[in-house]
Amino acid sequence: MPSSYPPIPIAHVSTVRVAAAVLLAVSLGAPSAAIAQALADTEPSTTWALGLGVMSAQEPYAGVGRDNTALPLLQFENQYVNLFGPRIEFKLPSLDIGDSQQLSFGIVGEYDGSGYEEGDASILNGMEKRRGGFWAGGVVEWSTSFIDVSAEWLADVSGNSNGQIVSLGLERTWRVGNRVLLTPHVGASWQDEKTVDYYFGVRESEARLDRPAYAGESAINIEAGVRGVYMFDKHHSVLLGAGVTGLADEIKDSPLVDRSTVNSIYLGYMYRF
């Protein structure tokens, strides 16, 4: 069964440090599920996996370079819950549609480390700190023999931005030989004006000559990428991938931002017990 995680590696537009961990956890979730599907042996009802990943993610803010992060990975899954990194999904009953289609539902929560401190770049000097937080919502996935479609809604329940994000993703996994899985994916992520304004807006009290006041508006980012996994055996796997996100005009127009796209690459190792 494909992953229930939406293939939106930069749904929140990764900003600093911990955001890269969220990005890696979400991105690696789907290959892990694909591994389980591809293995010929019957898997137990409860599975564990441990690993280590490295991520290099570009930041959208002017003067902020790439964020390179190494982090441990933990996955736990049974028929009720799927935990991967800072994200947890509580599974709801699924609906089978014919022999080759299924609708899956879940309640999800994740910690997101997006945000910045004024010392992260000169353009951010004098800005109030923007914090990440805990997001929660729901996810639905339509799985078919041809393509998998996922939709997710998240709200900032930590109260920092009080924003909402809606993501839509399309992906398909191909098996190449007995050991390789490739999953190209595309997606879109809508962020409401509270989210955009919190992370990319400039308040009147923060304005200066080279950083005029800016009120963020709702925006849609477009993303594309590919994930892959090489399975040495049913226990050992190497995961890798890359993605690029086109930033919406409402984000690009912020005086804090100096690019139109951000990108990421990652490499990871997982051991399934």
PDB file of C-alpha atoms in Angstrom:
ATOM      1  CA  MET A   1       0.000   0.000   0.000  1.00  0.00           C
ATOM      2  CA  PRO A   2       1.415   3.423  -0.849  1.00  0.00           C
ATOM      3  CA  SER A   3       2.292   5.921   1.761  1.00  0.00           C
ATOM      4  CA  SER A   4      -0.409   8.141   3.197  1.00  0.00           C
ATOM      5  CA  TYR A   5       2.036  11.019   3.344  1.00  0.00           C
ATOM      6  CA  PRO A   6       1.432  13.686   0.714  1.00  0.00           C
ATOM      7  CA  PRO A   7       4.453  14.097  -1.582  1.00  0.00           C
ATOM      8  CA  ILE A   8       4.998  17.763  -0.707  1.00  0.00           C
ATOM      9  CA  PRO A   9       8.568  17.952   0.588  1.00  0.00           C
ATOM     10  CA  ILE A  10       8.447  21.703   1.187  1.00  0.00           C
ATOM     11  CA  ALA A  11       4.823  22.151   2.151  1.00  0.00           C
ATOM     12  CA  HIS A  12       5.702  24.870   4.651  1.00  0.00           C
ATOM     13  CA  VAL A  13       8.584  26.240   2.579  1.00  0.00           C
ATOM     14  CA  SER A  14      11.489  24.930   4.673  1.00  0.00           C
ATOM     15  CA  THR A  15      13.083  27.808   6.496  1.00  0.00           C
ATOM     16  CA  VAL A  16      15.667  26.748   9.043  1.00  0.00           C
ATOM     17  CA  ARG A  17      17.200  23.735  10.712  1.00  0.00           C
ATOM     18  CA  VAL A  18      14.337  21.634  12.096  1.00  0.00           C
ATOM     19  CA  ALA A  19      12.267  22.172   8.936  1.00  0.00           C
ATOM     20  CA  ALA A  20      14.788  20.009   7.110  1.00  0.00           C
ATOM     21  CA  ALA A  21      14.040  17.202   9.555  1.00  0.00           C
ATOM     22  CA  VAL A  22      10.337  17.470   8.773  1.00  0.00           C
ATOM     23  CA  LEU A  23      11.097  17.461   5.079  1.00  0.00           C
ATOM     24  CA  LEU A  24      13.220  14.333   5.350  1.00  0.00           C
ATOM     25  CA  ALA A  25      10.708  12.482   7.490  1.00  0.00           C
ATOM     26  CA  VAL A  26       7.834  13.148   5.112  1.00  0.00           C
ATOM     27  CA  SER A  27       9.907  12.362   2.051  1.00  0.00           C
ATOM     28  CA  LEU A  28      11.219   9.067   3.404  1.00  0.00           C
ATOM     29  CA  GLY A  29       7.821   7.852   4.566  1.00  0.00           C
ATOM     30  CA  ALA A  30       6.640   6.849   1.113  1.00  0.00           C
ATOM     31  CA  PRO A  31       9.708   4.777   0.158  1.00  0.00           C
ATOM     32  CA  SER A  32       9.453   2.934   3.465  1.00  0.00           C
ATOM     33  CA  ALA A  33       5.863   1.991   2.695  1.00  0.00           C
ATOM     34  CA  ALA A  34       6.829   1.023  -0.840  1.00  0.00           C
ATOM     35  CA  ILE A  35       9.510  -1.270   0.545  1.00  0.00           C
ATOM     36  CA  ALA A  36       6.919  -3.046   2.639  1.00  0.00           C
ATOM     37  CA  GLN A  37       4.713  -3.491  -0.415  1.00  0.00           C
ATOM     38  CA  ALA A  38       7.559  -4.761  -2.562  1.00  0.00           C
ATOM     39  CA  LEU A  39       8.861  -7.383  -0.160  1.00  0.00           C
ATOM     40  CA  ALA A  40       7.716 -10.896  -0.965  1.00  0.00           C
ATOM     41  CA  ASP A  41       7.777 -12.067   2.636  1.00  0.00           C
ATOM     42  CA  THR A  42       4.739 -11.479   4.823  1.00  0.00           C
ATOM     43  CA  GLU A  43       5.343  -8.579   7.177  1.00  0.00           C
ATOM     44  CA  PRO A  44       4.220  -8.682  10.812  1.00  0.00           C
ATOM     45  CA  SER A  45       1.286  -6.528  11.861  1.00  0.00           C
ATOM     46  CA  THR A  46       3.692  -4.234  13.692  1.00  0.00           C
ATOM     47  CA  THR A  47       6.900  -2.983  12.067  1.00  0.00           C
ATOM     48  CA  TRP A  48       9.883  -1.008  13.299  1.00  0.00           C
ATOM     49  CA  ALA A  49      12.603   0.729  11.339  1.00  0.00           C
ATOM     50  CA  LEU A  50      15.649   2.748  12.352  1.00  0.00           C
ATOM     51  CA  GLY A  51      17.985   4.766  10.185  1.00  0.00           C
ATOM     52  CA  LEU A  52      20.058   7.841   9.554  1.00  0.00           C
ATOM     53  CA  GLY A  53      19.514  10.541   6.956  1.00  0.00           C
ATOM     54  CA  VAL A  54      21.304  13.607   5.625  1.00  0.00           C
ATOM     55  CA  MET A  55      19.478  16.517   4.031  1.00  0.00           C
ATOM     56  CA  SER A  56      20.581  19.595   2.109  1.00  0.00           C
ATOM     57  CA  ALA A  57      17.780  22.139   1.702  1.00  0.00           C
ATOM     58  CA  GLN A  58      17.864  25.607   0.182  1.00  0.00           C
ATOM     59  CA  GLU A  59      16.285  28.446   2.134  1.00  0.00           C
ATOM     60  CA  PRO A  60      14.007  31.069   0.547  1.00  0.00           C
ATOM     61  CA  TYR A  61      15.278  34.006   2.620  1.00  0.00           C
ATOM     62  CA  ALA A  62      17.829  36.444   1.200  1.00  0.00           C
ATOM     63  CA  GLY A  63      21.322  35.812   2.505  1.00  0.00           C
ATOM     64  CA  VAL A  64      20.487  32.423   4.037  1.00  0.00           C
ATOM     65  CA  GLY A  65      22.450  29.573   2.495  1.00  0.00           C
ATOM     66  CA  ARG A  66      21.701  25.878   2.312  1.00  0.00           C
ATOM     67  CA  ASP A  67      20.736  24.085   5.490  1.00  0.00           C
ATOM     68  CA  ASN A  68      22.642  20.792   5.796  1.00  0.00           C
ATOM     69  CA  THR A  69      21.264  18.475   8.457  1.00  0.00           C
ATOM     70  CA  ALA A  70      21.969  14.956   9.700  1.00  0.00           C
ATOM     71  CA  LEU A  71      19.324  13.274  11.798  1.00  0.00           C
ATOM     72  CA  PRO A  72      18.274   9.885  13.168  1.00  0.00           C
ATOM     73  CA  LEU A  73      15.139   8.293  11.735  1.00  0.00           C
ATOM     74  CA  LEU A  74      12.543   6.203  13.543  1.00  0.00           C
ATOM     75  CA  GLN A  75       9.452   4.571  12.102  1.00  0.00           C
ATOM     76  CA  PHE A  76       6.778   2.560  13.901  1.00  0.00           C
ATOM     77  CA  GLU A  77       3.628   1.264  12.229  1.00  0.00           C
ATOM     78  CA  ASN A  78       0.721  -1.018  13.030  1.00  0.00           C
ATOM     79  CA  GLN A  79      -2.903  -1.160  11.924  1.00  0.00           C
ATOM     80  CA  TYR A  80      -3.803   1.885  14.028  1.00  0.00           C
ATOM     81  CA  VAL A  81      -0.881   4.299  13.878  1.00  0.00           C
ATOM     82  CA  ASN A  82       2.089   5.266  11.736  1.00  0.00           C
ATOM     83  CA  LEU A  83       4.898   7.252  13.366  1.00  0.00           C
ATOM     84  CA  PHE A  84       7.777   8.580  11.296  1.00  0.00           C
ATOM     85  CA  GLY A  85      10.125  11.234  12.646  1.00  0.00           C
ATOM     86  CA  PRO A  86       8.155  14.251  13.909  1.00  0.00           C
ATOM     87  CA  ARG A  87       4.936  13.098  12.178  1.00  0.00           C
ATOM     88  CA  ILE A  88       2.235  10.736  13.440  1.00  0.00           C
ATOM     89  CA  GLU A  89      -0.864   9.463  11.700  1.00  0.00           C
ATOM     90  CA  PHE A  90      -3.816   7.780  13.376  1.00  0.00           C
ATOM     91  CA  LYS A  91      -5.403   5.528  10.795  1.00  0.00           C
ATOM     92  CA  LEU A  92      -9.134   5.537  10.184  1.00  0.00           C
ATOM     93  CA  PRO A  93     -11.094   2.760   8.447  1.00  0.00           C
ATOM     94  CA  SER A  94     -10.354   2.575   4.722  1.00  0.00           C
ATOM     95  CA  LEU A  95     -12.758   1.963   1.866  1.00  0.00           C
ATOM     96  CA  ASP A  96     -12.075  -0.549  -0.913  1.00  0.00           C
ATOM     97  CA  ILE A  97     -13.390   0.433  -4.353  1.00  0.00           C
ATOM     98  CA  GLY A  98     -13.297  -2.591  -6.599  1.00  0.00           C
ATOM     99  CA  ASP A  99     -10.220  -4.796  -6.777  1.00  0.00           C
ATOM    100  CA  SER A 100      -7.596  -2.134  -7.467  1.00  0.00           C
ATOM    101  CA  GLN A 101      -8.700   1.073  -5.719  1.00  0.00           C
ATOM    102  CA  GLN A 102      -8.789   2.144  -2.102  1.00  0.00           C
ATOM    103  CA  LEU A 103      -9.607   5.277  -0.135  1.00  0.00           C
ATOM    104  CA  SER A 104      -7.551   5.690   3.022  1.00  0.00           C
ATOM    105  CA  PHE A 105      -8.197   8.242   5.764  1.00  0.00           C
ATOM    106  CA  GLY A 106      -6.162   9.469   8.690  1.00  0.00           C
ATOM    107  CA  ILE A 107      -5.767  12.076  11.404  1.00  0.00           C
ATOM    108  CA  VAL A 108      -2.265  13.521  11.358  1.00  0.00           C
ATOM    109  CA  GLY A 109      -0.059  15.686  13.520  1.00  0.00           C
ATOM    110  CA  GLU A 110       3.488  16.915  12.997  1.00  0.00           C
ATOM    111  CA  TYR A 111       6.032  19.243  14.475  1.00  0.00           C
ATOM    112  CA  ASP A 112       7.307  21.820  12.008  1.00  0.00           C
ATOM    113  CA  GLY A 113      10.428  23.845  12.726  1.00  0.00           C
ATOM    114  CA  SER A 114       9.851  26.585  10.158  1.00  0.00           C
ATOM    115  CA  GLY A 115      10.773  30.084  11.235  1.00  0.00           C
ATOM    116  CA  TYR A 116      13.846  32.199  11.792  1.00  0.00           C
ATOM    117  CA  GLU A 117      15.789  34.345  14.217  1.00  0.00           C
ATOM    118  CA  GLU A 118      17.113  37.773  13.348  1.00  0.00           C
ATOM    119  CA  GLY A 119      20.701  36.542  13.415  1.00  0.00           C
ATOM    120  CA  ASP A 120      20.090  34.064  10.599  1.00  0.00           C
ATOM    121  CA  ALA A 121      20.722  36.744   7.908  1.00  0.00           C
ATOM    122  CA  SER A 122      21.222  40.498   7.650  1.00  0.00           C
ATOM    123  CA  ILE A 123      17.812  40.937   5.994  1.00  0.00           C
ATOM    124  CA  LEU A 124      16.267  39.477   9.157  1.00  0.00           C
ATOM    125  CA  ASN A 125      18.042  41.807  11.602  1.00  0.00           C
ATOM    126  CA  GLY A 126      15.443  43.697  13.584  1.00  0.00           C
ATOM    127  CA  MET A 127      12.690  41.207  12.768  1.00  0.00           C
ATOM    128  CA  GLU A 128      10.775  39.533  15.550  1.00  0.00           C
ATOM    129  CA  LYS A 129      11.429  35.806  15.851  1.00  0.00           C
ATOM    130  CA  ARG A 130       9.110  33.576  13.829  1.00  0.00           C
ATOM    131  CA  ARG A 131       8.486  30.173  15.381  1.00  0.00           C
ATOM    132  CA  GLY A 132       7.452  26.818  14.027  1.00  0.00           C
ATOM    133  CA  GLY A 133       4.983  24.710  15.931  1.00  0.00           C
ATOM    134  CA  PHE A 134       2.635  21.774  15.959  1.00  0.00           C
ATOM    135  CA  TRP A 135       0.248  21.247  13.052  1.00  0.00           C
ATOM    136  CA  ALA A 136      -2.697  18.847  12.987  1.00  0.00           C
ATOM    137  CA  GLY A 137      -5.389  17.892  10.522  1.00  0.00           C
ATOM    138  CA  GLY A 138      -6.587  15.163   8.220  1.00  0.00           C
ATOM    139  CA  VAL A 139      -5.369  13.271   5.177  1.00  0.00           C
ATOM    140  CA  VAL A 140      -7.093  11.196   2.512  1.00  0.00           C
ATOM    141  CA  GLU A 141      -5.462   9.087  -0.186  1.00  0.00           C
ATOM    142  CA  TRP A 142      -6.948   7.501  -3.259  1.00  0.00           C
ATOM    143  CA  SER A 143      -4.779   4.554  -4.308  1.00  0.00           C
ATOM    144  CA  THR A 144      -5.145   2.972  -7.738  1.00  0.00           C
ATOM    145  CA  SER A 145      -3.113   0.634  -9.921  1.00  0.00           C
ATOM    146  CA  PHE A 146      -2.113   3.620 -12.083  1.00  0.00           C
ATOM    147  CA  ILE A 147      -1.561   6.578  -9.744  1.00  0.00           C
ATOM    148  CA  ASP A 148      -1.931   7.611  -6.120  1.00  0.00           C
ATOM    149  CA  VAL A 149      -3.646  10.877  -5.200  1.00  0.00           C
ATOM    150  CA  SER A 150      -3.386  12.419  -1.730  1.00  0.00           C
ATOM    151  CA  ALA A 151      -4.940  15.476  -0.119  1.00  0.00           C
ATOM    152  CA  GLU A 152      -4.133  16.917   3.295  1.00  0.00           C
ATOM    153  CA  TRP A 153      -5.365  19.769   5.453  1.00  0.00           C
ATOM    154  CA  LEU A 154      -3.287  21.063   8.368  1.00  0.00           C
ATOM    155  CA  ALA A 155      -3.888  23.838  10.886  1.00  0.00           C
ATOM    156  CA  ASP A 156      -1.365  25.469  13.210  1.00  0.00           C
ATOM    157  CA  VAL A 157      -2.677  24.327  16.586  1.00  0.00           C
ATOM    158  CA  SER A 158       0.326  25.828  18.401  1.00  0.00           C
ATOM    159  CA  GLY A 159      -1.101  29.292  17.758  1.00  0.00           C
ATOM    160  CA  ASN A 160       2.038  30.875  16.295  1.00  0.00           C
ATOM    161  CA  SER A 161       0.801  31.667  12.807  1.00  0.00           C
ATOM    162  CA  ASN A 162      -2.789  30.426  13.329  1.00  0.00           C
ATOM    163  CA  GLY A 163      -2.564  29.439   9.664  1.00  0.00           C
ATOM    164  CA  GLN A 164      -3.808  26.616   7.504  1.00  0.00           C
ATOM    165  CA  ILE A 165      -2.253  24.601   4.685  1.00  0.00           C
ATOM    166  CA  VAL A 166      -3.959  22.404   2.096  1.00  0.00           C
ATOM    167  CA  SER A 167      -1.780  20.074  -0.007  1.00  0.00           C
ATOM    168  CA  LEU A 168      -2.575  17.952  -3.048  1.00  0.00           C
ATOM    169  CA  GLY A 169      -0.153  15.397  -4.480  1.00  0.00           C
ATOM    170  CA  LEU A 170       0.127  12.892  -7.325  1.00  0.00           C
ATOM    171  CA  GLU A 171       2.675  10.095  -7.467  1.00  0.00           C
ATOM    172  CA  ARG A 172       3.388   6.718  -8.977  1.00  0.00           C
ATOM    173  CA  THR A 173       5.924   4.091  -7.965  1.00  0.00           C
ATOM    174  CA  TRP A 174       7.777   1.955 -10.509  1.00  0.00           C
ATOM    175  CA  ARG A 175       9.787  -1.113  -9.616  1.00  0.00           C
ATOM    176  CA  VAL A 176      13.014  -1.523 -11.614  1.00  0.00           C
ATOM    177  CA  GLY A 177      14.292  -5.069 -11.332  1.00  0.00           C
ATOM    178  CA  ASN A 178      14.157  -6.694  -7.918  1.00  0.00           C
ATOM    179  CA  ARG A 179      15.845  -4.008  -5.837  1.00  0.00           C
ATOM    180  CA  VAL A 180      14.997  -0.501  -7.100  1.00  0.00           C
ATOM    181  CA  LEU A 181      11.856   1.566  -6.562  1.00  0.00           C
ATOM    182  CA  LEU A 182      11.386   4.981  -8.201  1.00  0.00           C
ATOM    183  CA  THR A 183       8.572   7.384  -7.314  1.00  0.00           C
ATOM    184  CA  PRO A 184       8.217  10.609  -9.308  1.00  0.00           C
ATOM    185  CA  HIS A 185       5.749  13.026  -7.743  1.00  0.00           C
ATOM    186  CA  VAL A 186       4.165  16.431  -8.296  1.00  0.00           C
ATOM    187  CA  GLY A 187       2.075  18.513  -5.958  1.00  0.00           C
ATOM    188  CA  ALA A 188       0.664  21.853  -4.946  1.00  0.00           C
ATOM    189  CA  SER A 189       0.432  23.435  -1.512  1.00  0.00           C
ATOM    190  CA  TRP A 190      -2.003  26.257  -0.664  1.00  0.00           C
ATOM    191  CA  GLN A 191      -1.077  28.384   2.340  1.00  0.00           C
ATOM    192  CA  ASP A 192      -3.551  30.879   3.739  1.00  0.00           C
ATOM    193  CA  GLU A 193      -2.699  34.538   4.257  1.00  0.00           C
ATOM    194  CA  LYS A 194      -1.984  34.065   7.975  1.00  0.00           C
ATOM    195  CA  THR A 195       0.724  31.490   7.196  1.00  0.00           C
ATOM    196  CA  VAL A 196       2.327  33.549   4.429  1.00  0.00           C
ATOM    197  CA  ASP A 197       2.114  36.784   6.403  1.00  0.00           C
ATOM    198  CA  TYR A 198       3.642  35.225   9.524  1.00  0.00           C
ATOM    199  CA  TYR A 199       6.682  33.732   7.772  1.00  0.00           C
ATOM    200  CA  PHE A 200       7.183  36.219   4.921  1.00  0.00           C
ATOM    201  CA  GLY A 201       5.413  39.400   5.980  1.00  0.00           C
ATOM    202  CA  VAL A 202       7.105  42.528   7.375  1.00  0.00           C
ATOM    203  CA  ARG A 203       5.246  44.400  10.081  1.00  0.00           C
ATOM    204  CA  GLU A 204       5.193  48.203  10.202  1.00  0.00           C
ATOM    205  CA  SER A 205       7.377  48.104  13.304  1.00  0.00           C
ATOM    206  CA  GLU A 206       9.936  45.971  11.417  1.00  0.00           C
ATOM    207  CA  ALA A 207      10.132  48.076   8.237  1.00  0.00           C
ATOM    208  CA  ARG A 208      13.303  49.882   7.135  1.00  0.00           C
ATOM    209  CA  LEU A 209      14.586  51.432   3.912  1.00  0.00           C
ATOM    210  CA  ASP A 210      15.660  48.150   2.321  1.00  0.00           C
ATOM    211  CA  ARG A 211      12.821  46.178   3.923  1.00  0.00           C
ATOM    212  CA  PRO A 212       9.460  47.875   3.419  1.00  0.00           C
ATOM    213  CA  ALA A 213       6.338  46.715   5.221  1.00  0.00           C
ATOM    214  CA  TYR A 214       4.737  43.745   3.481  1.00  0.00           C
ATOM    215  CA  ALA A 215       1.450  41.968   4.162  1.00  0.00           C
ATOM    216  CA  GLY A 216       1.400  38.383   2.975  1.00  0.00           C
ATOM    217  CA  GLU A 217      -1.523  36.930   1.062  1.00  0.00           C
ATOM    218  CA  SER A 218      -2.602  33.341   0.428  1.00  0.00           C
ATOM    219  CA  ALA A 219      -0.310  31.507  -1.974  1.00  0.00           C
ATOM    220  CA  ILE A 220       0.036  28.258  -3.920  1.00  0.00           C
ATOM    221  CA  ASN A 221       3.478  26.646  -4.299  1.00  0.00           C
ATOM    222  CA  ILE A 222       4.125  24.000  -6.964  1.00  0.00           C
ATOM    223  CA  GLU A 223       6.502  21.106  -6.317  1.00  0.00           C
ATOM    224  CA  ALA A 224       8.031  18.251  -8.293  1.00  0.00           C
ATOM    225  CA  GLY A 225      10.620  15.636  -7.502  1.00  0.00           C
ATOM    226  CA  VAL A 226      11.582  12.003  -7.361  1.00  0.00           C
ATOM    227  CA  ARG A 227      12.167   9.561  -4.526  1.00  0.00           C
ATOM    228  CA  GLY A 228      14.050   6.305  -4.823  1.00  0.00           C
ATOM    229  CA  VAL A 229      15.065   3.314  -2.788  1.00  0.00           C
ATOM    230  CA  TYR A 230      17.582   0.540  -3.301  1.00  0.00           C
ATOM    231  CA  MET A 231      16.774  -2.612  -1.308  1.00  0.00           C
ATOM    232  CA  PHE A 232      19.772  -4.748  -0.425  1.00  0.00           C
ATOM    233  CA  ASP A 233      17.412  -7.226   1.252  1.00  0.00           C
ATOM    234  CA  LYS A 234      14.264  -7.100   3.385  1.00  0.00           C
ATOM    235  CA  HIS A 235      16.151  -5.381   6.209  1.00  0.00           C
ATOM    236  CA  HIS A 236      18.631  -2.949   4.612  1.00  0.00           C
ATOM    237  CA  SER A 237      17.693  -0.118   2.255  1.00  0.00           C
ATOM    238  CA  VAL A 238      19.217   3.106   0.940  1.00  0.00           C
ATOM    239  CA  LEU A 239      16.848   5.981   0.191  1.00  0.00           C
ATOM    240  CA  LEU A 240      17.527   9.063  -1.874  1.00  0.00           C
ATOM    241  CA  GLY A 241      15.621  11.825  -3.565  1.00  0.00           C
ATOM    242  CA  ALA A 242      15.467  15.373  -4.820  1.00  0.00           C
ATOM    243  CA  GLY A 243      12.765  17.984  -5.165  1.00  0.00           C
ATOM    244  CA  VAL A 244      12.228  21.550  -6.312  1.00  0.00           C
ATOM    245  CA  THR A 245       9.462  23.947  -5.301  1.00  0.00           C
ATOM    246  CA  GLY A 246       8.360  26.968  -7.305  1.00  0.00           C
ATOM    247  CA  LEU A 247       7.435  29.769  -4.924  1.00  0.00           C
ATOM    248  CA  ALA A 248       4.204  31.673  -5.452  1.00  0.00           C
ATOM    249  CA  ASP A 249       4.344  35.376  -6.346  1.00  0.00           C
ATOM    250  CA  GLU A 250       2.921  36.224  -2.930  1.00  0.00           C
ATOM    251  CA  ILE A 251       6.073  34.746  -1.388  1.00  0.00           C
ATOM    252  CA  LYS A 252       8.569  35.868  -4.040  1.00  0.00           C
ATOM    253  CA  ASP A 253       7.356  39.466  -3.659  1.00  0.00           C
ATOM    254  CA  SER A 254       8.294  39.546   0.020  1.00  0.00           C
ATOM    255  CA  PRO A 255      11.349  41.779   0.703  1.00  0.00           C
ATOM    256  CA  LEU A 256      12.699  38.892   2.773  1.00  0.00           C
ATOM    257  CA  VAL A 257      12.926  36.559  -0.235  1.00  0.00           C
ATOM    258  CA  ASP A 258      15.449  36.702  -3.085  1.00  0.00           C
ATOM    259  CA  ARG A 259      14.676  33.588  -5.161  1.00  0.00           C
ATOM    260  CA  SER A 260      11.818  32.042  -7.071  1.00  0.00           C
ATOM    261  CA  THR A 261      12.513  28.386  -6.246  1.00  0.00           C
ATOM    262  CA  VAL A 262      13.926  26.285  -3.437  1.00  0.00           C
ATOM    263  CA  ASN A 263      15.263  22.756  -3.695  1.00  0.00           C
ATOM    264  CA  SER A 264      16.365  19.853  -1.568  1.00  0.00           C
ATOM    265  CA  ILE A 265      18.275  16.599  -1.827  1.00  0.00           C
ATOM    266  CA  TYR A 266      18.558  13.800   0.686  1.00  0.00           C
ATOM    267  CA  LEU A 267      20.196  10.443   1.299  1.00  0.00           C
ATOM    268  CA  GLY A 268      19.185   7.977   3.987  1.00  0.00           C
ATOM    269  CA  TYR A 269      19.687   4.452   5.298  1.00  0.00           C
ATOM    270  CA  MET A 270      16.938   2.389   6.927  1.00  0.00           C
ATOM    271  CA  TYR A 271      17.044  -0.915   8.786  1.00  0.00           C
ATOM    272  CA  ARG A 272      13.697  -2.708   9.068  1.00  0.00           C
ATOM    273  CA  PHE A 273      13.398  -5.154  11.961  1.00  0.00           C
TER     274      PHE A 273
END
